[in-house]
Amino acid sequence: MREIAVVGVGMTKFGERWDKQLRDLFVEAANEALKDANMERNEIQALYVGNFSAGSFVGQEHVGPLLADYLSLKYKPAFRVESACASSGMAFNLACMAIASGMYDIVMVGGVEKMTDISAPEVTSVHAKAMDAEWESFFGLTLPAAFALIARRHFVQYGTKPEQLAMVSVKNHRNATKNPLAQFQFEVTVERVLTSPIVSDPLHVLDCSPVTDGAAAVILCSAELAKKYTDTPVYVLGFGTASDTIALHDRSDITTLGAVVEASRQAYKMAGIEPKNIDVAELHDSFTITEIISYEDLGFCEKGKGGLMIQEGETEIGGRISVNPSGGLKARGNPIGATGVAQVVEIVQQLRGAAGKRQVSGAEIGMTQNIGGTGSTCVIHIFGRQRR
Ligand code: COA
């Protein structure tokens, strides 16, 4: 298997982007990645793009060729990947395999979503399509409600407290004030989180990731080519992907995301590292409970101790493992199809030492963890400043 490097990254400002269409958002991020890699667009051999539901959000399907067209990648293969919130994480994974296999030498991976053109109830219905349509969403279960059930059960099994969930929001909002591309650049307090409107008890508005427009793009090449494009390539050391039941009720324990456990086991093994070696991680905090459970299922702490981990400040920038320095989905924003690649953009910036005010000092090894639906998909990548 050939080694893989990331040599260019680009991302739009996340938020309500009335000023740009879906295609324009993507082209902006992609052009920035090309510029960052000092690369001509005709060097790109294929495009992989994550997108969850452009058909429902803006009435546009067939986004692979659309985006290749607007990026002037004439006749180049363009693959659209859909895996709910993990769409562009999965696109990145497939692109890694294409480079590793020798099929392509240089590819672009991106993600884009434009979600704010429809009403909030409509957005909630579109999100619910990532769950079991016949046995969950048909009966009125929504994604926030599903994670509320998970949170409640975590409270019962492990004594986790609403205040500990709120601390995830406080940390990620604070980090986002140092990220000029983040959707929300304001701080919140535990009290403000706990008094914000309830979305689905015990989750408040400030426990939820928002509705976001945005795009992100990166350029991958074989490790041998990397130094031609940049002095600071970041290498993919390992990855893992796994699926789990589509419906929550088919799981023996809803407080564990089995796909996260399995995908991380594969990724640690391929990278030859343990959880304690991770310096910085971009985790999938779609809801505050998701970040807490992820600490546990990734092996950052013992099962049931995620609440304590946030409470003791272990995941602050500069803590034992810095988690979501970008602000995470919670505060950087969550344009579903773009989130996985936006996580990669942040880890690459961190490992280059180019993350500005939110830089994790001396970061050598980073992780991205991207989840789809209620954890029915998980894809994890581990990155390093040095080759394996
Ligand atoms: N966090 C922080 N602030 C938020 C927010 C969030 N999640 N959602 C909305 N806001 C802010 C808006 O910016 C706006 O602020 P303003 O008045 O200063 O402009 C205000 O709250 C009202 O926004 P509005 O768009 O009316 O909120 P809403 O009630 O329509 O939507 C949620 C709020 C929580 C329902 C929506 O953010 C949501 O559905 N989140 C979950 C998304 C999700 O499930 N994603 C998939 C995860 S896998």
Short mmCIF file of C-alpha atoms and ligand atoms in Angstrom, two decimals:
data_model
loop_
_atom_site.label_atom_id
_atom_site.label_comp_id
_atom_site.label_asym_id
_atom_site.label_seq_id
_atom_site.Cartn_x
_atom_site.Cartn_y
_atom_site.Cartn_z
CA MET A 1 0.00 0.00 0.00
CA ARG A 2 1.41 3.43 -0.93
CA GLU A 3 1.66 6.13 1.71
CA ILE A 4 -0.61 9.18 1.38
CA ALA A 5 -0.01 12.88 2.06
CA VAL A 6 -2.26 15.94 2.30
CA VAL A 7 -0.62 18.85 0.45
CA GLY A 8 -3.35 21.49 0.20
CA VAL A 9 -6.36 22.60 2.24
CA GLY A 10 -9.14 25.14 1.80
CA MET A 11 -12.38 26.04 3.50
CA THR A 12 -15.09 28.69 3.24
CA LYS A 13 -16.46 30.69 6.13
CA PHE A 14 -19.20 28.56 7.71
CA GLY A 15 -22.61 30.03 8.57
CA GLU A 16 -25.64 31.36 6.74
CA ARG A 17 -24.19 32.07 3.31
CA TRP A 18 -26.97 33.91 1.46
CA ASP A 19 -24.29 35.31 -0.83
CA LYS A 20 -23.30 32.02 -2.49
CA GLN A 21 -24.85 29.01 -4.18
CA LEU A 22 -23.82 25.43 -3.41
CA ARG A 23 -21.51 25.30 -6.42
CA ASP A 24 -19.86 28.65 -5.59
CA LEU A 25 -19.15 27.57 -2.02
CA PHE A 26 -17.44 24.44 -3.27
CA VAL A 27 -15.39 26.26 -5.92
CA GLU A 28 -14.21 28.79 -3.32
CA ALA A 29 -12.90 26.04 -0.99
CA ALA A 30 -11.43 24.01 -3.87
CA ASN A 31 -9.59 26.99 -5.39
CA GLU A 32 -8.12 27.76 -2.01
CA ALA A 33 -6.86 24.19 -1.66
CA LEU A 34 -5.26 24.37 -5.12
CA LYS A 35 -3.58 27.66 -4.23
CA ASP A 36 -2.39 26.23 -0.92
CA ALA A 37 -0.82 23.26 -2.76
CA ASN A 38 0.71 25.46 -5.49
CA MET A 39 -0.98 23.20 -7.98
CA GLU A 40 -2.60 23.62 -11.41
CA ARG A 41 -6.13 22.20 -11.60
CA ASN A 42 -5.25 19.95 -14.55
CA GLU A 43 -2.93 17.97 -12.24
CA ILE A 44 -5.99 16.70 -10.33
CA GLN A 45 -6.87 13.22 -11.61
CA ALA A 46 -10.16 12.69 -9.82
CA LEU A 47 -12.64 14.46 -7.55
CA TYR A 48 -14.30 12.84 -4.52
CA VAL A 49 -17.03 14.91 -2.95
CA GLY A 50 -19.14 14.36 0.15
CA ASN A 51 -22.69 15.65 0.08
CA PHE A 52 -25.62 14.46 2.16
CA SER A 53 -28.75 15.83 0.59
CA ALA A 54 -28.41 18.62 -1.96
CA GLY A 55 -31.56 17.23 -3.57
CA SER A 56 -33.60 18.04 -0.47
CA PHE A 57 -31.78 21.23 0.55
CA VAL A 58 -31.39 23.01 -2.82
CA GLY A 59 -33.09 20.73 -5.39
CA GLN A 60 -29.83 19.59 -6.97
CA GLU A 61 -28.66 15.99 -7.36
CA HIS A 62 -25.78 14.73 -9.51
CA VAL A 63 -23.41 17.03 -7.68
CA GLY A 64 -20.21 15.17 -8.68
CA PRO A 65 -20.14 16.34 -12.30
CA LEU A 66 -21.73 19.69 -11.35
CA LEU A 67 -18.79 20.54 -9.09
CA ALA A 68 -16.19 19.12 -11.49
CA ASP A 69 -17.75 21.25 -14.22
CA TYR A 70 -17.65 24.47 -12.18
CA LEU A 71 -14.07 23.68 -11.17
CA SER A 72 -13.08 23.17 -14.84
CA LEU A 73 -12.05 19.54 -14.26
CA LYS A 74 -13.25 18.57 -17.73
CA TYR A 75 -13.63 14.80 -18.30
CA LYS A 76 -12.14 13.99 -14.89
CA PRO A 77 -13.96 11.30 -12.85
CA ALA A 78 -16.13 12.86 -10.14
CA PHE A 79 -17.49 10.67 -7.34
CA ARG A 80 -20.22 11.85 -4.97
CA VAL A 81 -20.26 10.02 -1.62
CA GLU A 82 -23.28 10.02 0.72
CA SER A 83 -23.03 8.75 4.27
CA ALA A 84 -25.13 11.30 6.19
CA CYS A 85 -22.90 13.50 8.43
CA ALA A 86 -19.95 11.23 7.56
CA SER A 87 -20.26 11.88 3.81
CA SER A 88 -16.98 13.70 3.27
CA GLY A 89 -15.10 11.61 5.84
CA MET A 90 -16.06 8.60 3.75
CA ALA A 91 -15.13 10.46 0.54
CA PHE A 92 -11.70 11.15 2.07
CA ASN A 93 -11.36 7.47 2.97
CA LEU A 94 -12.16 6.32 -0.58
CA ALA A 95 -9.69 8.86 -1.97
CA CYS A 96 -7.00 7.52 0.38
CA MET A 97 -7.62 4.04 -0.96
CA ALA A 98 -7.41 5.29 -4.54
CA ILE A 99 -3.97 6.82 -3.84
CA ALA A 100 -2.82 3.85 -1.74
CA SER A 101 -3.74 1.39 -4.48
CA GLY A 102 -1.84 3.32 -7.15
CA MET A 103 -5.01 4.05 -9.12
CA TYR A 104 -4.40 7.82 -8.90
CA ASP A 105 -1.41 9.93 -7.81
CA ILE A 106 -3.24 13.19 -7.06
CA VAL A 107 -6.91 13.67 -6.11
CA MET A 108 -9.10 16.36 -4.62
CA VAL A 109 -11.55 15.54 -1.83
CA GLY A 110 -14.22 18.01 -0.83
CA GLY A 111 -17.51 18.35 0.89
CA VAL A 112 -20.32 20.85 0.57
CA GLU A 113 -23.80 21.48 1.92
CA LYS A 114 -26.15 24.43 1.67
CA MET A 115 -28.80 23.94 4.34
CA THR A 116 -30.23 27.33 5.25
CA ASP A 117 -32.46 27.81 2.18
CA ILE A 118 -35.29 25.72 3.71
CA SER A 119 -37.16 26.09 7.02
CA ALA A 120 -35.97 24.55 10.31
CA PRO A 121 -38.75 21.89 10.41
CA GLU A 122 -37.87 20.90 6.85
CA VAL A 123 -34.17 20.65 7.81
CA THR A 124 -35.13 18.40 10.75
CA SER A 125 -37.05 16.10 8.37
CA VAL A 126 -34.08 15.91 6.02
CA HIS A 127 -31.74 15.04 8.91
CA ALA A 128 -34.16 12.31 9.99
CA LYS A 129 -33.59 10.59 6.66
CA ALA A 130 -30.21 9.53 8.08
CA MET A 131 -32.10 7.27 10.50
CA ASP A 132 -34.37 4.26 9.90
CA ALA A 133 -37.22 5.70 7.81
CA GLU A 134 -39.63 2.83 8.53
CA TRP A 135 -39.01 2.28 12.24
CA GLU A 136 -37.75 5.62 13.56
CA SER A 137 -38.47 8.78 11.56
CA PHE A 138 -41.91 7.50 10.40
CA PHE A 139 -42.93 7.47 14.07
CA GLY A 140 -41.60 10.97 14.72
CA LEU A 141 -38.11 10.30 16.05
CA THR A 142 -35.69 13.07 15.07
CA LEU A 143 -31.89 13.11 15.31
CA PRO A 144 -31.83 15.44 18.34
CA ALA A 145 -34.46 13.21 20.01
CA ALA A 146 -32.40 10.07 19.33
CA PHE A 147 -29.31 11.64 20.91
CA ALA A 148 -31.48 12.83 23.79
CA LEU A 149 -32.41 9.19 24.45
CA ILE A 150 -28.72 8.27 24.34
CA ALA A 151 -27.91 11.08 26.79
CA ARG A 152 -30.67 10.03 29.20
CA ARG A 153 -29.42 6.45 29.20
CA HIS A 154 -25.83 7.66 29.76
CA PHE A 155 -27.07 9.65 32.78
CA VAL A 156 -28.71 6.50 34.19
CA GLN A 157 -25.83 4.12 33.52
CA TYR A 158 -22.88 6.35 34.39
CA GLY A 159 -24.21 9.28 36.39
CA THR A 160 -23.28 11.82 33.69
CA LYS A 161 -24.77 15.27 34.40
CA PRO A 162 -26.36 17.95 32.15
CA GLU A 163 -23.66 20.35 33.43
CA GLN A 164 -20.98 18.08 31.98
CA LEU A 165 -22.73 18.09 28.60
CA ALA A 166 -22.87 21.89 28.80
CA MET A 167 -19.11 22.03 29.41
CA VAL A 168 -18.53 20.53 25.95
CA SER A 169 -20.46 23.43 24.45
CA VAL A 170 -18.57 25.96 26.59
CA LYS A 171 -15.19 24.56 25.45
CA ASN A 172 -16.08 24.34 21.78
CA HIS A 173 -17.63 27.82 21.67
CA ARG A 174 -14.50 29.22 23.37
CA ASN A 175 -12.28 27.51 20.78
CA ALA A 176 -14.40 28.87 17.93
CA THR A 177 -13.71 32.45 19.03
CA LYS A 178 -10.15 31.76 17.82
CA ASN A 179 -11.33 30.46 14.43
CA PRO A 180 -12.20 33.22 11.94
CA LEU A 181 -14.06 30.72 9.70
CA ALA A 182 -16.34 29.44 12.49
CA GLN A 183 -20.11 30.03 12.36
CA PHE A 184 -20.42 31.08 16.01
CA GLN A 185 -17.62 33.23 17.41
CA PHE A 186 -19.07 33.89 20.84
CA GLU A 187 -18.54 32.30 24.23
CA VAL A 188 -21.26 30.64 26.31
CA THR A 189 -21.42 29.65 29.97
CA VAL A 190 -22.76 26.46 31.55
CA GLU A 191 -25.70 28.48 32.85
CA ARG A 192 -26.48 29.90 29.42
CA VAL A 193 -26.43 26.41 27.88
CA LEU A 194 -28.72 25.02 30.56
CA THR A 195 -31.19 27.89 30.23
CA SER A 196 -31.28 27.90 26.43
CA PRO A 197 -34.51 26.48 24.94
CA ILE A 198 -34.99 22.71 25.14
CA VAL A 199 -34.81 20.97 21.75
CA SER A 200 -35.32 17.45 23.09
CA ASP A 201 -34.93 16.95 26.82
CA PRO A 202 -32.15 16.92 28.10
CA LEU A 203 -30.61 18.58 25.02
CA HIS A 204 -30.89 22.37 24.75
CA VAL A 205 -30.28 24.49 21.66
CA LEU A 206 -26.74 25.10 22.89
CA ASP A 207 -26.14 21.33 23.11
CA CYS A 208 -26.83 21.00 19.38
CA SER A 209 -24.72 21.64 16.32
CA PRO A 210 -26.40 24.25 14.10
CA VAL A 211 -27.73 24.40 10.56
CA THR A 212 -24.90 25.60 8.32
CA ASP A 213 -23.82 26.43 4.77
CA GLY A 214 -20.20 25.75 3.85
CA ALA A 215 -17.59 23.80 1.95
CA ALA A 216 -14.12 22.39 2.52
CA ALA A 217 -11.55 20.79 0.21
CA VAL A 218 -8.17 19.08 0.46
CA ILE A 219 -5.66 17.69 -2.01
CA LEU A 220 -4.10 14.27 -1.51
CA CYS A 221 -1.14 12.73 -3.30
CA SER A 222 1.23 9.82 -2.89
CA ALA A 223 3.83 10.55 -0.20
CA GLU A 224 6.63 10.42 -2.80
CA LEU A 225 5.16 13.43 -4.63
CA ALA A 226 4.35 15.51 -1.55
CA LYS A 227 7.52 17.60 -1.26
CA LYS A 228 7.02 18.81 -4.85
CA TYR A 229 4.00 20.77 -3.58
CA THR A 230 4.70 21.75 0.00
CA ASP A 231 7.42 21.87 2.64
CA THR A 232 4.89 20.77 5.26
CA PRO A 233 3.04 17.69 4.03
CA VAL A 234 0.85 15.92 6.55
CA TYR A 235 0.75 12.14 6.24
CA VAL A 236 -2.18 9.76 6.65
CA LEU A 237 -0.89 7.16 9.12
CA GLY A 238 -3.99 5.02 9.49
CA PHE A 239 -7.71 4.79 9.02
CA GLY A 240 -10.73 2.70 9.91
CA THR A 241 -14.38 2.58 8.92
CA ALA A 242 -17.29 0.67 10.36
CA SER A 243 -21.08 0.54 10.31
CA ASP A 244 -23.67 -0.25 12.98
CA THR A 245 -27.42 -0.89 13.04
CA ILE A 246 -29.41 1.87 11.35
CA ALA A 247 -32.00 1.84 14.19
CA LEU A 248 -31.12 2.60 17.80
CA HIS A 249 -33.51 -0.07 19.15
CA ASP A 250 -31.44 -2.82 17.53
CA ARG A 251 -28.40 -2.03 19.71
CA SER A 252 -27.77 -3.93 22.93
CA ASP A 253 -26.39 -0.77 24.59
CA ILE A 254 -27.18 2.67 23.16
CA THR A 255 -24.50 4.36 25.30
CA THR A 256 -21.74 2.79 23.18
CA LEU A 257 -21.25 3.65 19.53
CA GLY A 258 -19.99 0.29 18.28
CA ALA A 259 -18.90 1.68 14.91
CA VAL A 260 -16.62 4.17 16.71
CA VAL A 261 -15.04 1.37 18.76
CA GLU A 262 -14.44 -0.77 15.67
CA ALA A 263 -13.27 2.00 13.31
CA SER A 264 -10.81 3.31 15.91
CA ARG A 265 -9.47 -0.19 16.59
CA GLN A 266 -8.63 -0.50 12.87
CA ALA A 267 -7.12 3.00 12.67
CA TYR A 268 -4.89 2.62 15.77
CA LYS A 269 -3.66 -0.73 14.44
CA MET A 270 -2.82 0.63 10.99
CA ALA A 271 -1.06 3.68 12.44
CA GLY A 272 0.72 1.55 15.07
CA ILE A 273 -0.31 3.91 17.89
CA GLU A 274 -2.46 3.97 21.00
CA PRO A 275 -5.06 6.56 22.09
CA LYS A 276 -2.52 8.16 24.43
CA ASN A 277 -0.37 9.11 21.43
CA ILE A 278 -3.04 11.46 20.00
CA ASP A 279 -2.18 15.13 20.58
CA VAL A 280 -5.16 16.74 18.89
CA ALA A 281 -8.51 15.41 17.67
CA GLU A 282 -11.45 16.77 15.74
CA LEU A 283 -14.37 14.70 17.04
CA HIS A 284 -17.97 14.55 15.89
CA ASP A 285 -19.78 16.69 18.47
CA SER A 286 -23.10 16.79 16.61
CA PHE A 287 -24.56 16.99 20.10
CA THR A 288 -22.63 17.51 23.33
CA ILE A 289 -23.35 13.91 24.42
CA THR A 290 -21.74 12.63 21.21
CA GLU A 291 -18.39 14.17 22.15
CA ILE A 292 -18.54 12.66 25.65
CA ILE A 293 -19.37 9.17 24.37
CA SER A 294 -16.67 9.51 21.72
CA TYR A 295 -13.97 10.11 24.38
CA GLU A 296 -14.97 6.76 25.85
CA ASP A 297 -15.41 4.75 22.65
CA LEU A 298 -12.12 6.04 21.20
CA GLY A 299 -10.33 4.88 24.35
CA PHE A 300 -9.38 8.42 25.49
CA CYS A 301 -10.82 7.48 28.91
CA GLU A 302 -12.59 4.57 30.61
CA LYS A 303 -16.20 3.79 29.66
CA GLY A 304 -18.52 6.04 31.64
CA LYS A 305 -15.81 8.59 32.49
CA GLY A 306 -16.39 10.96 29.55
CA GLY A 307 -18.24 13.46 31.73
CA LEU A 308 -15.34 13.56 34.13
CA MET A 309 -12.88 14.01 31.27
CA ILE A 310 -14.52 17.25 30.12
CA GLN A 311 -15.07 18.43 33.70
CA GLU A 312 -11.37 18.06 34.51
CA GLY A 313 -10.35 20.08 31.46
CA GLU A 314 -8.43 17.22 29.85
CA THR A 315 -9.73 18.07 26.37
CA GLU A 316 -9.09 21.82 26.45
CA ILE A 317 -6.48 23.20 24.03
CA GLY A 318 -3.23 22.22 25.73
CA GLY A 319 -4.95 19.53 27.86
CA ARG A 320 -4.06 15.82 27.78
CA ILE A 321 -5.75 15.46 24.35
CA SER A 322 -6.94 18.71 22.75
CA VAL A 323 -10.39 18.07 21.29
CA ASN A 324 -12.11 20.25 18.70
CA PRO A 325 -9.78 23.25 18.68
CA SER A 326 -11.68 24.47 15.57
CA GLY A 327 -14.87 24.83 17.64
CA GLY A 328 -16.16 21.46 16.42
CA LEU A 329 -19.52 20.91 14.79
CA LYS A 330 -21.07 22.75 17.73
CA ALA A 331 -19.53 26.14 17.06
CA ARG A 332 -17.47 25.97 13.85
CA GLY A 333 -20.72 24.72 12.28
CA ASN A 334 -22.01 21.54 10.68
CA PRO A 335 -22.71 21.78 6.93
CA ILE A 336 -23.38 18.05 6.90
CA GLY A 337 -21.56 16.99 3.73
CA ALA A 338 -18.57 19.28 4.38
CA THR A 339 -17.92 18.40 8.01
CA GLY A 340 -15.59 15.42 7.56
CA VAL A 341 -13.21 17.33 5.28
CA ALA A 342 -13.41 20.44 7.48
CA GLN A 343 -12.11 18.24 10.31
CA VAL A 344 -9.18 17.21 8.09
CA VAL A 345 -8.48 20.87 7.23
CA GLU A 346 -8.17 21.67 10.96
CA ILE A 347 -5.91 18.73 11.77
CA VAL A 348 -3.63 19.55 8.83
CA GLN A 349 -3.38 23.18 10.01
CA GLN A 350 -2.62 21.98 13.54
CA LEU A 351 0.12 19.57 12.42
CA ARG A 352 1.63 22.25 10.18
CA GLY A 353 1.76 24.53 13.22
CA ALA A 354 -0.40 27.01 11.32
CA ALA A 355 -3.56 27.12 13.46
CA GLY A 356 -2.93 30.60 14.84
CA LYS A 357 -4.46 31.44 18.22
CA ARG A 358 -5.93 27.97 18.63
CA GLN A 359 -2.65 26.13 17.91
CA VAL A 360 -2.02 23.03 20.03
CA SER A 361 1.62 23.43 20.93
CA GLY A 362 3.93 20.70 19.56
CA ALA A 363 1.13 18.68 17.93
CA GLU A 364 2.64 15.66 16.12
CA ILE A 365 -0.27 13.24 15.77
CA GLY A 366 -3.90 14.14 15.06
CA MET A 367 -7.21 12.33 14.57
CA THR A 368 -10.49 12.99 12.79
CA GLN A 369 -13.66 11.11 13.74
CA ASN A 370 -16.73 11.53 11.56
CA ILE A 371 -20.07 9.90 12.40
CA GLY A 372 -23.19 9.41 10.26
CA GLY A 373 -26.74 9.28 11.66
CA THR A 374 -26.93 7.95 15.20
CA GLY A 375 -23.54 6.25 14.79
CA SER A 376 -24.56 3.92 11.97
CA THR A 377 -21.40 5.02 10.17
CA CYS A 378 -18.03 5.94 11.59
CA VAL A 379 -14.85 6.84 9.73
CA ILE A 380 -11.59 7.69 11.44
CA HIS A 381 -8.28 8.96 10.11
CA ILE A 382 -4.99 9.39 11.95
CA PHE A 383 -2.47 11.92 10.67
CA GLY A 384 1.19 12.63 11.44
CA ARG A 385 3.86 15.22 10.72
CA GLN A 386 6.25 12.36 9.95
CA ARG A 387 5.85 9.38 7.63
CA ARG A 388 5.33 5.96 9.19
N1 COA B 1 -26.20 26.72 18.63
C1 COA B 1 -26.08 28.04 18.90
N2 COA B 1 -26.93 28.99 18.42
C2 COA B 1 -27.91 28.56 17.59
C3 COA B 1 -28.08 27.21 17.26
C4 COA B 1 -27.17 26.28 17.82
N3 COA B 1 -27.28 24.97 17.53
N4 COA B 1 -29.13 27.08 16.42
C5 COA B 1 -29.59 28.33 16.23
N5 COA B 1 -28.86 29.21 16.93
C6 COA B 1 -29.07 30.67 17.00
C7 COA B 1 -29.18 31.28 15.63
O1 COA B 1 -27.91 31.71 15.16
C8 COA B 1 -30.10 32.46 15.90
O2 COA B 1 -29.35 33.49 16.48
P1 COA B 1 -29.69 35.03 16.15
O3 COA B 1 -31.07 35.24 16.66
O4 COA B 1 -28.63 35.78 16.89
O5 COA B 1 -29.59 35.16 14.67
C9 COA B 1 -31.05 31.94 16.97
O6 COA B 1 -30.33 30.86 17.60
C10 COA B 1 -32.34 31.40 16.42
O7 COA B 1 -32.02 30.57 15.31
P2 COA B 1 -33.07 29.68 14.56
O8 COA B 1 -32.56 29.44 13.18
O9 COA B 1 -34.45 30.25 14.68
O10 COA B 1 -33.00 28.32 15.39
P3 COA B 1 -33.93 27.10 15.20
O11 COA B 1 -34.80 27.00 16.40
O12 COA B 1 -34.56 27.12 13.87
O13 COA B 1 -32.88 25.88 15.19
C11 COA B 1 -32.01 23.97 16.24
C12 COA B 1 -32.24 25.47 16.35
C13 COA B 1 -31.29 23.51 17.50
C14 COA B 1 -33.34 23.22 16.12
C15 COA B 1 -31.15 23.69 14.99
O14 COA B 1 -29.90 24.34 15.18
C16 COA B 1 -30.94 22.21 14.77
O15 COA B 1 -31.79 21.55 14.18
N6 COA B 1 -29.80 21.65 15.20
C17 COA B 1 -29.52 20.24 15.11
C18 COA B 1 -28.91 19.94 13.79
C19 COA B 1 -28.73 18.47 13.58
O16 COA B 1 -29.51 17.64 14.01
N7 COA B 1 -27.69 18.14 12.85
C20 COA B 1 -27.37 16.79 12.55
C21 COA B 1 -26.44 16.29 13.56
S1 COA B 1 -25.96 14.62 13.24
#
